[in-house]
Coordinates of C-alpha atoms (C1' of nucleotides) in Angstrom, one line a residue:
Chain A
M1 CA 92.9 36.0 139.7
R2 CA 89.4 35.6 140.9
L3 CA 89.1 35.7 144.6
S4 CA 86.2 33.3 144.5
E5 CA 88.6 30.7 143.0
M6 CA 91.7 31.4 144.9
F7 CA 93.0 28.9 147.4
G8 CA 93.4 30.4 150.9
K9 CA 90.9 32.4 153.0
T10 CA 91.3 35.3 155.2
Q11 CA 90.7 34.9 158.9
R12 CA 89.0 37.4 161.1
E13 CA 90.6 36.3 164.4
I14 CA 94.2 36.5 165.4
P15 CA 95.6 33.0 165.7
S16 CA 96.6 32.5 169.2
E17 CA 100.2 31.3 168.5
A18 CA 101.2 34.5 166.8
D19 CA 102.1 37.7 168.5
T20 CA 104.4 39.5 166.1
P21 CA 102.4 41.7 163.6
S22 CA 104.0 40.1 160.5
H23 CA 103.2 36.6 161.8
Q24 CA 99.6 37.5 162.7
L25 CA 98.9 39.3 159.5
L26 CA 100.5 36.7 157.2
L27 CA 98.4 34.0 158.9
R28 CA 95.2 36.0 158.8
A29 CA 95.7 36.9 155.2
G30 CA 96.1 33.3 154.3
M31 CA 99.6 33.7 152.9
I32 CA 101.4 31.2 155.0
M33 CA 100.6 28.3 157.3
Q34 CA 102.6 26.7 160.0
V35 CA 103.4 23.0 159.6
A36 CA 105.7 22.6 162.6
A37 CA 107.8 24.9 164.9
G38 CA 109.8 27.1 162.5
V39 CA 108.4 25.3 159.4
Y40 CA 105.9 27.0 157.1
S41 CA 104.1 26.5 153.9
Y42 CA 103.6 29.4 151.6
M43 CA 100.1 29.6 150.1
P44 CA 99.5 31.1 146.7
L45 CA 99.4 34.8 147.8
G46 CA 102.5 34.5 150.1
W47 CA 104.4 32.5 147.4
R48 CA 103.7 35.3 144.9
V49 CA 105.3 37.8 147.2
L50 CA 108.2 35.5 147.9
K51 CA 108.8 35.1 144.1
K52 CA 108.8 38.9 143.6
I53 CA 111.4 39.3 146.3
E54 CA 113.4 36.4 144.8
N55 CA 113.3 38.1 141.4
I56 CA 114.5 41.4 142.8
I57 CA 117.4 39.7 144.5
R58 CA 118.2 37.6 141.4
E59 CA 118.3 40.7 139.2
E60 CA 120.6 42.5 141.6
M61 CA 122.9 39.5 141.9
D62 CA 123.1 39.1 138.2
S63 CA 123.8 42.8 137.5
A64 CA 126.5 42.7 140.1
G65 CA 128.2 39.9 138.1
G66 CA 126.8 36.9 140.0
Q67 CA 126.3 33.6 138.3
E68 CA 123.4 31.5 139.6
L69 CA 123.8 27.8 140.3
T70 CA 122.2 25.2 142.5
M71 CA 123.5 22.7 145.0
P72 CA 122.2 19.7 146.9
V73 CA 120.5 20.0 150.3
L74 CA 121.8 16.6 151.1
Q75 CA 125.4 16.7 152.0
P76 CA 127.9 14.1 153.3
V77 CA 128.9 14.9 156.9
E78 CA 132.6 14.2 155.9
L79 CA 132.6 17.5 154.0
W80 CA 131.7 19.3 157.2
Q81 CA 134.2 17.4 159.2
Q82 CA 136.9 18.5 156.8
T83 CA 136.4 22.1 157.8
G84 CA 135.4 21.4 161.4
R85 CA 132.2 23.3 161.0
D86 CA 130.2 20.2 162.0
K87 CA 131.4 21.2 165.4
S88 CA 130.8 24.9 165.2
F89 CA 127.3 24.3 164.0
G90 CA 126.9 21.7 166.6
K91 CA 123.2 20.8 167.3
G92 CA 122.1 23.3 164.7
L93 CA 123.0 20.8 162.0
F94 CA 120.2 18.6 160.9
T95 CA 121.6 15.1 160.3
L96 CA 120.1 11.9 159.2
L97 CA 121.2 8.3 158.3
D98 CA 120.7 6.8 154.9
R99 CA 119.9 3.1 154.4
R100 CA 123.6 2.3 154.6
E101 CA 123.9 4.1 158.0
R102 CA 125.9 6.9 156.4
T103 CA 125.4 10.2 158.1
L104 CA 124.1 13.0 155.8
V105 CA 123.4 16.6 156.8
L106 CA 120.7 18.8 155.5
G107 CA 122.7 21.8 154.4
P108 CA 122.5 24.8 156.7
T109 CA 124.6 26.7 154.2
H110 CA 126.7 25.8 151.1
E111 CA 130.2 27.1 151.6
E112 CA 131.6 23.6 151.8
V113 CA 129.9 22.2 148.8
L114 CA 130.7 25.2 146.7
T115 CA 134.3 25.6 147.8
Q116 CA 134.8 22.0 146.9
M117 CA 133.3 22.6 143.5
V118 CA 135.4 25.6 142.9
S119 CA 138.5 23.7 143.9
H120 CA 137.9 21.4 141.0
H121 CA 137.2 24.1 138.5
V122 CA 139.5 26.9 139.3
Q123 CA 143.2 26.3 138.7
S124 CA 144.6 29.7 137.7
Y125 CA 144.4 33.3 138.7
R126 CA 142.9 33.7 135.3
D127 CA 139.8 31.8 136.5
L128 CA 139.2 34.4 139.1
P129 CA 137.4 36.4 140.5
K130 CA 134.1 34.6 140.6
L131 CA 130.8 35.5 142.2
L132 CA 128.5 32.4 142.5
Y133 CA 125.2 32.2 144.1
Q134 CA 122.2 30.1 144.8
I135 CA 118.6 30.7 146.0
Q136 CA 117.4 27.7 147.8
T137 CA 116.2 26.0 150.9
K138 CA 118.5 25.6 153.9
F139 CA 118.0 23.8 157.2
R140 CA 119.1 24.8 160.7
D141 CA 117.8 23.3 163.8
E142 CA 117.5 26.5 165.7
P143 CA 117.3 26.4 169.4
R144 CA 114.2 28.5 169.3
P145 CA 112.2 29.4 166.2
R146 CA 110.5 32.6 166.7
G147 CA 108.2 35.4 165.3
G148 CA 106.7 33.4 162.5
L149 CA 108.8 33.8 159.4
I150 CA 111.5 35.8 161.2
R151 CA 113.3 32.9 162.6
V152 CA 112.6 29.4 161.2
R153 CA 114.3 26.1 160.8
E154 CA 113.7 25.6 157.1
F155 CA 114.1 28.6 155.0
I156 CA 114.9 29.9 151.5
M157 CA 118.0 31.9 151.3
K158 CA 120.0 33.6 148.7
D159 CA 123.7 33.0 149.3
L160 CA 126.5 34.4 147.2
Y161 CA 130.1 33.4 147.6
S162 CA 133.0 35.4 146.2
F163 CA 136.3 33.9 145.2
D164 CA 139.3 36.3 144.7
V165 CA 143.0 36.2 144.3
D166 CA 143.9 38.7 146.9
E167 CA 142.5 41.0 149.6
A168 CA 142.1 43.9 147.2
G169 CA 140.0 41.7 145.0
L170 CA 137.9 40.6 148.0
D171 CA 137.4 44.3 148.9
V172 CA 136.0 44.9 145.4
S173 CA 133.7 41.9 145.5
Y174 CA 132.6 43.0 149.0
Q175 CA 131.8 46.5 147.8
K176 CA 129.8 45.1 144.9
M177 CA 127.7 43.1 147.2
V178 CA 127.2 45.8 149.7
Q179 CA 125.9 48.0 146.8
A180 CA 123.7 45.2 145.4
Y181 CA 122.2 44.7 148.9
K182 CA 121.5 48.4 149.2
N183 CA 119.7 48.2 145.9
I184 CA 117.7 45.2 147.0
Y185 CA 116.4 46.9 150.2
A186 CA 115.7 50.1 148.3
R187 CA 113.6 48.2 145.8
C188 CA 111.7 46.5 148.6
A189 CA 111.2 50.0 150.0
L190 CA 112.9 49.1 153.3
P191 CA 115.2 51.4 155.1
A192 CA 118.3 49.2 155.9
L193 CA 120.8 50.3 158.4
F194 CA 124.3 49.2 157.5
V195 CA 126.0 48.1 160.7
E196 CA 129.3 46.5 161.8
A197 CA 128.8 42.9 162.8
D198 CA 130.5 40.1 164.6
S199 CA 131.9 37.7 162.0
G200 CA 131.1 34.6 164.1
A201 CA 132.9 31.4 164.5
I202 CA 134.8 31.4 161.2
G203 CA 136.6 34.6 162.0
G204 CA 137.3 36.7 158.9
K205 CA 138.1 40.4 158.6
D206 CA 135.1 42.5 158.0
S207 CA 131.5 41.7 158.5
H208 CA 128.4 43.9 158.2
E209 CA 124.7 43.4 158.6
F210 CA 121.7 45.1 157.2
M211 CA 119.2 45.9 159.9
L212 CA 115.6 47.0 159.8
I213 CA 114.9 48.9 163.0
A214 CA 111.8 47.3 164.4
D215 CA 110.4 46.8 167.9
N216 CA 110.2 43.1 167.2
G217 CA 113.8 42.8 166.1
E218 CA 115.8 40.2 168.0
D219 CA 119.1 41.9 167.6
G220 CA 120.4 44.9 169.6
V221 CA 121.6 47.6 167.3
V222 CA 123.8 50.5 168.5
C223 CA 123.9 53.6 166.4
C224 CA 125.5 57.0 167.0
E225 CA 123.4 60.1 166.8
G226 CA 126.4 62.2 165.9
C227 CA 128.2 60.2 163.2
H228 CA 127.7 57.2 161.0
Y229 CA 128.9 54.7 163.5
A230 CA 126.5 51.8 163.8
A231 CA 127.1 48.2 165.0
N232 CA 125.4 45.1 166.2
A233 CA 125.3 45.2 170.0
E234 CA 127.3 42.0 170.0
K235 CA 130.2 43.9 168.4
A236 CA 129.6 47.5 169.4
V237 CA 132.2 49.4 171.5
S238 CA 131.7 52.6 173.4
K239 CA 133.5 55.1 175.5
K240 CA 133.0 54.0 179.0
R241 CA 132.2 56.5 181.6
K242 CA 135.4 57.4 183.5
I243 CA 135.2 57.2 187.3
G244 CA 138.7 57.3 188.6
P245 CA 141.4 57.6 189.3
E246 CA 141.3 57.8 193.0
K247 CA 144.0 57.7 195.6
P248 CA 144.5 54.0 196.4
L249 CA 143.6 53.1 199.9
P250 CA 144.6 49.9 201.8
P251 CA 142.4 46.9 201.3
E252 CA 139.9 46.2 204.1
E253 CA 137.6 43.3 204.9
V254 CA 134.0 44.1 205.6
A255 CA 131.2 41.9 206.8
T256 CA 128.4 41.7 204.3
P257 CA 126.1 38.9 205.6
G258 CA 123.7 37.6 202.9
M259 CA 124.7 40.3 200.4
K260 CA 125.3 38.4 197.2
T261 CA 124.3 40.7 194.3
I262 CA 125.8 44.0 193.2
E263 CA 122.5 45.5 194.1
D264 CA 122.7 44.2 197.7
V265 CA 126.3 45.1 198.2
S266 CA 126.0 48.5 196.8
S267 CA 123.1 49.5 198.9
F268 CA 124.3 47.8 202.1
L269 CA 127.8 49.4 202.0
K270 CA 126.4 52.6 200.5
V271 CA 128.8 52.5 197.6
P272 CA 127.8 53.3 194.1
K273 CA 127.5 50.3 191.7
D274 CA 130.4 51.7 189.6
H275 CA 132.6 51.3 192.6
T276 CA 132.1 47.6 192.8
L277 CA 133.4 44.7 190.8
K278 CA 131.1 42.1 189.4
A279 CA 132.2 38.5 189.1
V280 CA 130.6 36.3 186.4
F281 CA 131.6 32.7 185.9
Y282 CA 131.6 31.1 182.6
V283 CA 132.5 27.7 181.3
A284 CA 134.5 28.0 178.0
D285 CA 134.9 24.6 176.3
G286 CA 134.7 22.9 179.6
Q287 CA 137.0 25.2 181.5
V288 CA 135.9 27.7 184.2
V289 CA 136.6 31.3 183.4
F290 CA 136.3 34.2 185.7
A291 CA 135.0 37.3 184.0
M292 CA 135.2 40.5 185.9
I293 CA 133.7 43.8 185.1
R294 CA 132.7 47.1 186.8
G295 CA 129.5 46.6 188.8
D296 CA 127.4 49.0 186.7
L297 CA 128.3 47.2 183.4
D298 CA 127.3 43.8 181.9
V299 CA 129.4 41.2 180.2
N300 CA 129.0 40.9 176.4
E301 CA 129.3 37.2 175.9
V302 CA 130.0 37.4 172.2
K303 CA 133.0 39.6 172.9
L304 CA 134.1 37.2 175.6
Q305 CA 133.8 34.2 173.4
R306 CA 135.8 35.9 170.6
L307 CA 138.5 36.8 173.1
L308 CA 138.7 33.2 174.4
K309 CA 138.4 31.7 170.9
C310 CA 136.2 29.0 172.3
T311 CA 133.3 27.2 170.6
D312 CA 131.1 26.8 173.6
L313 CA 130.5 29.4 176.2
H314 CA 127.9 29.4 178.9
I315 CA 127.3 30.8 182.3
A316 CA 128.6 28.4 184.9
T317 CA 126.0 26.4 186.8
E318 CA 126.1 26.4 190.6
D319 CA 127.7 23.0 190.6
E320 CA 130.4 24.1 188.2
V321 CA 131.1 27.1 190.3
K322 CA 131.2 25.0 193.4
A323 CA 133.5 22.4 191.8
A324 CA 136.0 25.2 191.0
G325 CA 136.1 26.0 194.7
I326 CA 134.5 29.4 194.4
A327 CA 132.1 31.1 196.9
A328 CA 129.2 32.2 194.7
G329 CA 128.2 35.8 195.4
Y330 CA 131.5 36.5 197.2
A331 CA 134.0 35.6 194.5
S332 CA 137.1 37.6 194.3
P333 CA 140.0 37.8 191.8
M334 CA 142.3 38.0 194.8
G335 CA 144.0 34.8 195.6
L336 CA 142.2 32.7 193.0
K337 CA 144.3 29.9 191.7
N338 CA 144.1 27.9 188.5
I339 CA 141.3 29.9 187.0
K340 CA 141.6 32.1 184.0
I341 CA 140.7 35.7 184.8
V342 CA 139.3 37.9 182.1
A343 CA 138.8 41.5 183.2
D344 CA 137.0 44.3 181.4
D345 CA 139.2 47.3 180.9
S346 CA 136.8 49.3 183.0
M347 CA 138.3 47.9 186.1
A348 CA 141.9 48.9 185.2
E349 CA 141.2 52.4 186.4
G350 CA 142.5 53.2 189.8
I351 CA 139.4 53.1 191.9
N352 CA 138.9 51.7 195.3
F353 CA 136.6 49.0 194.3
V354 CA 134.5 46.7 196.5
A355 CA 135.1 43.1 195.5
G356 CA 134.2 39.7 196.9
G357 CA 136.1 38.3 199.8
N358 CA 136.3 34.7 198.5
K359 CA 134.5 33.5 201.6
P360 CA 130.8 33.7 202.5
D361 CA 129.5 37.0 204.0
V362 CA 132.7 39.0 203.4
H363 CA 133.7 41.6 200.8
I364 CA 136.8 43.6 200.5
K365 CA 137.0 47.3 200.1
N366 CA 139.6 49.3 198.3
V367 CA 140.6 46.7 195.8
N368 CA 142.8 48.0 193.0
Y369 CA 144.3 46.7 189.9
P370 CA 147.1 45.7 189.4
R371 CA 148.2 46.1 193.0
D372 CA 145.8 43.5 194.5
F373 CA 145.2 41.0 191.7
K374 CA 146.2 40.0 188.3
A375 CA 144.2 39.2 185.2
D376 CA 145.1 36.9 182.4
I377 CA 143.4 39.1 179.9
V378 CA 142.4 42.7 180.2
A379 CA 140.1 43.8 177.3
D380 CA 136.8 45.3 176.4
I381 CA 134.1 42.7 177.3
A382 CA 131.3 45.1 178.1
Q383 CA 127.9 45.4 176.7
V384 CA 127.2 48.8 175.3
R385 CA 124.4 50.7 177.0
D386 CA 122.0 53.2 175.6
G387 CA 123.5 56.6 176.2
D388 CA 127.1 55.5 176.1
G389 CA 129.7 57.7 174.3
C390 CA 130.4 57.0 170.7
P391 CA 133.9 55.5 170.1
R392 CA 134.3 57.6 166.9
C393 CA 133.0 61.0 167.8
D394 CA 131.6 63.0 170.7
G395 CA 128.1 61.8 170.0
T396 CA 125.9 59.6 172.1
L397 CA 125.0 56.0 171.3
K398 CA 121.4 54.8 171.0
L399 CA 120.5 51.2 171.5
M400 CA 117.6 49.9 169.4
Q401 CA 116.1 46.6 168.2
G402 CA 116.5 45.4 164.7
I403 CA 115.8 42.6 162.3
E404 CA 118.8 41.3 160.5
M405 CA 117.8 41.3 156.9
G406 CA 121.2 40.4 155.4
H407 CA 124.7 39.6 156.4
V408 CA 127.9 40.0 154.4
F409 CA 131.3 38.9 155.5
K410 CA 134.8 38.4 154.4
L411 CA 135.7 34.8 155.1
G412 CA 139.4 34.9 154.1
T413 CA 141.1 31.6 153.4
F414 CA 139.8 29.4 156.2
L415 CA 137.6 27.3 154.0
S416 CA 139.8 27.2 150.9
N417 CA 142.7 26.0 153.0
A418 CA 140.6 23.3 154.6
L419 CA 139.1 22.1 151.4
G420 CA 142.1 22.6 149.1
A421 CA 140.8 25.4 147.0
F422 CA 144.0 26.8 145.6
F423 CA 145.0 28.6 142.4
I424 CA 148.4 29.3 140.7
D425 CA 149.3 33.0 140.7
E426 CA 151.2 34.9 138.0
K427 CA 154.5 33.7 139.5
G428 CA 153.5 30.1 139.5
N429 CA 152.9 29.9 143.2
S430 CA 150.0 28.0 144.7
Q431 CA 147.7 30.2 146.8
P432 CA 144.5 29.7 148.7
I433 CA 141.5 31.4 147.2
I434 CA 140.2 34.3 149.2
M435 CA 136.5 34.0 150.0
G436 CA 133.6 36.1 151.0
C437 CA 129.9 35.2 151.6
Y438 CA 126.7 37.2 151.4
G439 CA 123.4 36.0 152.6
I440 CA 119.8 37.1 152.6
G441 CA 116.9 35.1 154.0
L442 CA 113.9 35.6 151.7
G443 CA 111.1 34.7 154.1
R444 CA 112.7 36.9 156.8
L445 CA 112.8 39.7 154.3
L446 CA 109.2 39.2 153.5
A447 CA 108.3 39.3 157.2
A448 CA 110.4 42.4 157.5
V449 CA 108.4 44.1 154.8
V450 CA 105.2 43.3 156.7
E451 CA 106.7 44.4 160.0
H452 CA 107.5 47.8 158.4
Y453 CA 104.4 48.2 156.3
H454 CA 101.2 47.5 158.1
D455 CA 98.5 49.2 160.1
E456 CA 95.6 48.1 162.3
K457 CA 93.7 46.9 159.3
G458 CA 96.4 44.8 157.7
I459 CA 99.3 44.7 155.4
I460 CA 100.3 47.5 153.1
W461 CA 102.5 46.0 150.4
P462 CA 105.0 48.2 148.5
L463 CA 104.2 47.8 144.8
S464 CA 107.4 46.1 144.0
V465 CA 106.6 43.0 146.1
A466 CA 102.8 43.1 146.3
P467 CA 101.2 39.8 145.3
Y468 CA 98.9 41.7 143.0
Q469 CA 98.9 45.4 142.0
V470 CA 95.2 46.0 141.8
Y471 CA 92.3 44.9 143.9
L472 CA 89.2 45.1 141.8
C473 CA 86.2 45.4 144.1
P474 CA 82.7 45.4 142.7
L475 CA 79.8 46.1 145.0
Y476 CA 77.0 44.1 143.4
R477 CA 73.4 45.1 143.6
E478 CA 70.4 43.5 142.0
G479 CA 69.4 45.4 138.8
S480 CA 72.6 47.3 138.4
H481 CA 75.2 46.5 135.8
V482 CA 78.1 46.5 138.2
A483 CA 78.9 42.9 137.4
D484 CA 79.2 43.5 133.7
V485 CA 81.4 46.6 134.1
A486 CA 83.6 44.7 136.6
E487 CA 84.1 41.8 134.3
K488 CA 85.0 44.1 131.5
L489 CA 87.4 46.1 133.6
Y490 CA 89.0 42.8 134.8
E491 CA 89.7 41.9 131.2
E492 CA 90.9 45.3 130.2
M493 CA 93.3 45.7 133.1
Q494 CA 94.8 42.2 132.6
S495 CA 95.2 43.0 128.9
A496 CA 97.0 46.1 129.9
G497 CA 99.5 43.9 131.8
L498 CA 98.3 44.7 135.3
E499 CA 98.2 42.1 138.0
V500 CA 94.6 42.1 139.2
L501 CA 93.0 40.4 142.1
F502 CA 89.3 40.4 141.3
D503 CA 87.0 40.1 144.3
D504 CA 84.1 38.6 142.5
R505 CA 82.6 37.1 145.7
E506 CA 79.0 37.9 146.7
E507 CA 80.0 39.5 149.9
S508 CA 78.9 42.7 151.6
P509 CA 80.9 45.8 151.1
G510 CA 82.4 45.6 154.6
V511 CA 83.7 42.2 154.1
K512 CA 85.3 43.1 150.8
F513 CA 86.9 46.3 152.0
N514 CA 88.3 44.7 155.1
D515 CA 89.8 41.8 153.1
A516 CA 91.2 44.3 150.7
D517 CA 92.9 46.1 153.6
L518 CA 94.1 42.9 155.2
L519 CA 95.6 41.6 152.0
G520 CA 97.3 44.9 151.4
I521 CA 97.0 45.1 147.6
P522 CA 98.4 48.6 146.8
L523 CA 95.6 50.0 144.6
R524 CA 91.9 49.3 145.1
V525 CA 89.4 49.9 142.3
T526 CA 85.8 49.9 143.5
V527 CA 82.8 49.6 141.1
S528 CA 79.4 50.2 142.6
P529 CA 76.0 51.5 141.6
R530 CA 77.0 54.8 143.2
T531 CA 80.2 55.2 141.1
L532 CA 78.4 54.1 137.9
E533 CA 75.9 56.9 138.3
K534 CA 78.8 59.1 137.5
D535 CA 80.2 56.7 134.8
S536 CA 83.1 56.3 137.1
V537 CA 84.9 53.9 139.4
E538 CA 86.6 54.8 142.6
V539 CA 90.4 54.4 142.9
K540 CA 92.2 54.3 146.2
W541 CA 95.7 53.6 147.3
R542 CA 95.9 51.2 150.3
A543 CA 98.4 53.5 151.9
E544 CA 96.2 56.6 151.6
K545 CA 92.9 57.8 153.0
Q546 CA 91.3 59.6 150.0
A547 CA 89.8 58.0 147.0
T548 CA 89.4 59.6 143.6
L549 CA 86.9 58.9 140.8
V550 CA 88.1 57.8 137.4
P551 CA 85.8 57.6 134.3
V552 CA 85.0 54.0 133.4
A553 CA 86.1 54.6 129.8
G554 CA 89.8 55.0 130.6
V555 CA 90.2 53.0 133.8
A556 CA 92.8 50.5 132.6
S557 CA 95.2 53.0 131.1
R558 CA 94.7 55.4 134.0
V559 CA 95.4 52.7 136.6
K560 CA 98.4 51.7 134.6
E561 CA 99.7 55.2 134.7
L562 CA 99.1 55.4 138.4
I563 CA 101.1 52.2 139.0
Q564 CA 103.9 53.3 136.7
S565 CA 104.2 56.6 138.5
K566 CA 104.7 54.8 141.8
K567 CA 107.4 52.5 140.6
Chain B
rC1 C1' 118.8 22.9 177.7
rG2 C1' 116.9 26.3 181.8
rG3 C1' 112.3 29.5 183.3
rG4 C1' 107.0 30.6 182.2
rG5 C1' 102.4 29.4 179.5
rU6 C1' 98.7 26.9 176.4
rG7 C1' 96.4 22.3 174.2
rU8 C1' 88.4 21.5 174.0
rG9 C1' 85.0 21.1 165.7
rG10 C1' 88.6 25.0 160.4
rC11 C1' 89.6 29.8 163.8
rG12 C1' 88.9 32.4 168.7
rC13 C1' 87.2 31.0 173.4
rA14 C1' 84.0 29.2 178.1
rG15 C1' 83.7 24.8 181.1
rU16 C1' 88.8 22.2 184.6
rC17 C1' 89.8 25.1 190.9
rC18 C1' 85.1 22.1 193.6
rG19 C1' 84.4 14.8 189.1
rG20 C1' 77.8 13.5 188.1
rU21 C1' 71.8 18.7 185.3
rU22 C1' 76.8 18.5 179.9
rU23 C1' 73.1 14.2 175.1
rA24 C1' 80.4 18.9 175.9
rG25 C1' 78.6 24.9 175.2
rC26 C1' 79.3 30.1 172.8
rG27 C1' 81.1 33.5 168.8
rC28 C1' 83.3 33.4 163.9
rG29 C1' 83.6 30.5 159.7
rC30 C1' 81.1 26.4 156.7
rA31 C1' 76.3 24.2 154.1
rU32 C1' 71.0 25.1 152.3
rG33 C1' 66.9 28.5 151.6
rG34 C1' 65.2 33.5 151.9
rU35 C1' 65.8 38.9 152.8
rU36 C1' 70.1 42.2 152.2
rU37 C1' 74.6 45.3 149.7
rG38 C1' 79.7 51.7 150.6
rG39 C1' 83.3 49.4 156.1
rG40 C1' 83.3 42.5 158.9
rA41 C1' 74.3 42.4 157.5
rC42 C1' 69.8 39.5 159.1
rC43 C1' 66.3 35.2 159.7
rA44 C1' 65.5 30.0 159.5
rU45 C1' 67.5 25.2 159.2
rG46 C1' 71.8 22.1 159.3
rA47 C1' 76.8 19.6 159.3
rG48 C1' 81.1 19.3 162.2
rG49 C1' 84.5 17.5 168.5
rU50 C1' 88.1 9.9 170.3
rC51 C1' 88.1 17.5 175.1
rG52 C1' 96.7 16.7 172.5
rG53 C1' 98.2 11.3 173.7
rU54 C1' 99.0 7.1 177.1
rG55 C1' 98.3 4.9 181.7
rG56 C1' 95.9 5.2 186.4
rU57 C1' 92.1 6.6 190.5
rU58 C1' 86.6 6.2 190.6
rC59 C1' 80.2 3.5 190.3
rA60 C1' 81.3 7.9 187.1
rA61 C1' 86.9 11.9 184.2
rA62 C1' 87.3 17.6 179.5
rU63 C1' 87.6 18.0 185.1
rC64 C1' 91.8 14.3 189.9
rC65 C1' 97.0 11.8 189.6
rA66 C1' 101.4 10.1 186.8
rC67 C1' 104.0 10.0 182.5
rU68 C1' 104.4 11.8 177.6
rC69 C1' 103.9 14.8 173.0
rA70 C1' 103.1 19.4 170.5
rC71 C1' 103.0 24.5 170.2
rC72 C1' 103.9 29.7 172.1
rC73 C1' 106.7 33.3 175.1
rC74 C1' 111.7 34.9 178.0
rG75 C1' 117.3 33.7 177.9
rA76 C1' 122.4 30.8 174.9
rC77 C1' 122.2 30.4 167.9
rC78 C1' 121.6 33.2 163.1
rA79 C1' 119.4 34.9 157.1

RNA sequence: CGGGGUGUGGCGCAGUCCGGUUUAGCGCGCAUGGUUUGGGACCAUGAGGUCGGUGGUUCAAAUCCACUCACCCCGACCA
């Protein structure tokens, strides 16, 4: 490709709407362009990268036994009502009316359509297992698109669904996919951390995510420094610091005027935070729930939601708290009626806690469980903190940020039951097909590569996904034969099967080098009067500082060797 | 949806507080001509803007008021 003819220009200045490195660089390099919030076009360079990623994924899916197919974006809402997932997706579902006023959804994923398809084409255990996948556009009306390509509302995703006769079969499919995913990240040169994850609204047994540790990640990742334990912060558990037990003292009211927060109470009464009880009110599917936890800890809402098995969970508003007859800031589990109490197991230790007095300006000292109050549920609902103890070994947990590059999970039979996807087993009995699903967002993966591979000058593409392999960079000067040599090299390298981006523009060296660095093409070949004096060209890896001279005569084959050696 | 912020040529910004010397500027980019060519060159000339939108206040609005839209960032969703 001649740069002079290519659609898309580089930009010198950082677009003001972008503040994640991948977003800034992809915009500046002219690889993507925003159309609306969370909606992007891919320009030729960006699209080439996306296709390379797509091919890597396709190859790995195929060699793991996957069969590719395609399904419609437009789906009848009735299909979603059958599984109830229209509700669990809620507002995230893009819907529209057709001319007959029928509601259609823009598919946010394709389990429903595919399960229905499978239910028509699988009758016997002999038809299983099957691994079916698609690479196509999905739509989700995200509450907040973010970070350029990292979180968008229209995105291309590879989704594979597995269909098995039993749990053992599902385990095999799952392992195949985990391995295929590891291969994919390895081929994209990305270090992927394999972590335990929350399986979300559908439930299911196991779930794992592949995380890229990155400052701009939107997920918390917990990882043990001593063993292999690693989990999404939503799911992670830890050994909580033991405080008690202490000898129980009799409860005692104390005046705490204006002291509403744990911080206030703790410093006012000169009691450490871990000797207080924090009360947090939630509304779970319309019902007020009282979550209680030791004052030094925070509630993990995902854990709470899973525990309550509710679809909607939010912090109660002041009005909702008031309506439930609770004194905000002074709430206590003691004497509360008709409100479900969920307590973190940290408060079950015998400690003389300070808790709210259930009336303004009063707290109660020496509150102990279960002597002074009861909880409907006692379980782990705490957020893991950096430095907590590992649940598996004696190590310490580290809390980091990560980008979710892929998610695999075991769905079980929820969907096959809802959509009637059954098979006849060896004994002639009808059984629901056991499912799993495995997704990778391609644009997100592309962004993850840039997040991981860039410097202050620009992108540094790994060879496997680079839009072009070679940046041919002639520095023209009147009276030299740089132009002729460059044209000849362009032909030769292309004939040798190399992907060459030829910067044939009449620009100054600075402009060319800076664009080469910004675009991140792995290998730069510079031809100039200076190199031609030595009958050579200069060859330099984008990722390295030094350049080497290569004789003009054998450039194409030498470059080819260099590229091969890096693969 | 709650909290914060921004909308001025393709991009980055100034001007807005305190309405009128502003025919709305600057830098980058773009066009034409010339001089340049190893890390974002220089000179000259030029094109390009209903100041996000609507309504209002006023003799007069980019500037004040009201409403509205879009986008970004922080929290509830997920590849």
